[in-house]
Short mmCIF file of C-alpha atoms in Angstrom, two decimals:
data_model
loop_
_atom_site.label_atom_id
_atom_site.label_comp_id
_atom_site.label_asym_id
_atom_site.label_seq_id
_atom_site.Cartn_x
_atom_site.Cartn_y
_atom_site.Cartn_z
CA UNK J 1 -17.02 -7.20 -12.59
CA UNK J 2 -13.62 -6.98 -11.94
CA UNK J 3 -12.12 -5.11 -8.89
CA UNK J 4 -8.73 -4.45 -8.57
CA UNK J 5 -6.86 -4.53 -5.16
CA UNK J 6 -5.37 -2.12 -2.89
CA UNK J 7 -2.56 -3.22 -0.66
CA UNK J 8 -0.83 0.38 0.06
CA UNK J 9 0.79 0.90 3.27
CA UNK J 10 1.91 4.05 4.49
CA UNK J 11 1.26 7.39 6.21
CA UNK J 12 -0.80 10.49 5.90
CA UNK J 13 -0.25 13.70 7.90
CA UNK J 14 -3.43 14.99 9.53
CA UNK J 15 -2.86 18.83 9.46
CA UNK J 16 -6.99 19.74 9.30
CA UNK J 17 -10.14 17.42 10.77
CA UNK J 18 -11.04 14.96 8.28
CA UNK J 19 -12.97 11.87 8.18
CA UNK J 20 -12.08 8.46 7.71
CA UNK J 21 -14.38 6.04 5.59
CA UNK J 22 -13.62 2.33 5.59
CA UNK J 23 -16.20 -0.39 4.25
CA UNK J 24 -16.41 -3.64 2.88
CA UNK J 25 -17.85 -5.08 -0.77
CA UNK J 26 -20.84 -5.41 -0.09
CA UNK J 27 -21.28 -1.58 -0.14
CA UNK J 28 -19.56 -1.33 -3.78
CA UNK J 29 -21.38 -4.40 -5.04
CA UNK J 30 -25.08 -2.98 -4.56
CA UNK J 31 -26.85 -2.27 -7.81
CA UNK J 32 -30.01 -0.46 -8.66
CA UNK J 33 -32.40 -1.78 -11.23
CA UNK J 34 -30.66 -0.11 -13.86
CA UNK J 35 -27.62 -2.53 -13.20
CA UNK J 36 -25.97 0.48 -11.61
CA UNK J 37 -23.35 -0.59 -9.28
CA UNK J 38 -22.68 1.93 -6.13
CA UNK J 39 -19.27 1.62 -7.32
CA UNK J 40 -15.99 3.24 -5.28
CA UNK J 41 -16.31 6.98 -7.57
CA UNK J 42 -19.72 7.53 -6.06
CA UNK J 43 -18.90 6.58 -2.71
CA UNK J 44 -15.86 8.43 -2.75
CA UNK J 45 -18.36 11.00 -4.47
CA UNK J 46 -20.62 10.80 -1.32
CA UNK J 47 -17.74 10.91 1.21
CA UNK J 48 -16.16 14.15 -0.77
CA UNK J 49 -19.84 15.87 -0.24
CA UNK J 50 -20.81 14.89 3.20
CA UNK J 51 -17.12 14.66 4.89
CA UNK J 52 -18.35 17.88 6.97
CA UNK J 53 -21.03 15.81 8.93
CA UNK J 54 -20.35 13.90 11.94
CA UNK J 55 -19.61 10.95 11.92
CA UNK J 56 -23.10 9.58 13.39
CA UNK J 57 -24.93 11.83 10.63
CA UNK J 58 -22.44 10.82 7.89
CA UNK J 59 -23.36 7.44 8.40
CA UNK J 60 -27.42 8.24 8.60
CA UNK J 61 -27.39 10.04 5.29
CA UNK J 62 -25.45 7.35 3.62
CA UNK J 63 -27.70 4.68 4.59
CA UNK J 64 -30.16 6.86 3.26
CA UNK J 65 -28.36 7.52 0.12
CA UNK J 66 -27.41 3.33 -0.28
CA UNK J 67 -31.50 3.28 0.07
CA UNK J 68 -32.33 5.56 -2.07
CA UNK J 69 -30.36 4.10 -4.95
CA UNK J 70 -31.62 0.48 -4.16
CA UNK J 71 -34.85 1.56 -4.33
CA UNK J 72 -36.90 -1.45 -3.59
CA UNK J 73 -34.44 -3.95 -4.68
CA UNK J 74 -33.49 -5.82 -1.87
CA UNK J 75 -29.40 -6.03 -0.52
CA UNK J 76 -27.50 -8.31 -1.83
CA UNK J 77 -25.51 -9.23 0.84
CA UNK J 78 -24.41 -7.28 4.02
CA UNK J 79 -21.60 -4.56 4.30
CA UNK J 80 -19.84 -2.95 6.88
CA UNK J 81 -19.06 0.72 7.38
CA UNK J 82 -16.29 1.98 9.60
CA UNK J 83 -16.50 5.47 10.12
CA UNK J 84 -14.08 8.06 11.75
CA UNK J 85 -13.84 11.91 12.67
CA UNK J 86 -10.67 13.52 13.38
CA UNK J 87 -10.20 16.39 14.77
CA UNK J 88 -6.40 17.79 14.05
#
């Protein structure tokens, strides 16, 4: 699978709280046993849905999501999330 880069600088203006998700591959490159990959539309899916939660319960429900669409399949390899509320 292919992934293209993204190497934009620049600026956003914050007029409303919003949240902030940063994480590495090895969230996108989990697949299910369907050969499913959480790819970067269902994340950014997931963030669209939950960006109301805190920041602590964002992250809680998606680990739970990432587990749910594992299922039993085991990671494979480790990932980092960087989470961030702001309130403007």
């Amino acid at each position: 699978m292919m992934k293209k880069k993204l190497n934009k600088i620049g600026e956003v203006k914050i007029e409303h709280d919003c949240l902030i998700l940063t994480y590495t591959d090895g969230l996108s490159d989990i697949s299910n046993s369907n050969g499913d990959f959480m790819s970067d539309d269902i994340i950014e899916h997931f963030t669209w849905a939950n960006s109301n939660l805190s920041a602590k319960d964002f992250n809680k429900s998606l680990l739970e999501q990432v587990n749910q669409f594992i299922g039993d399949l085991p990671y494979p390899d480790d990932f980092t999330v960087l989470t961030c509320r702001i309130l403007a």
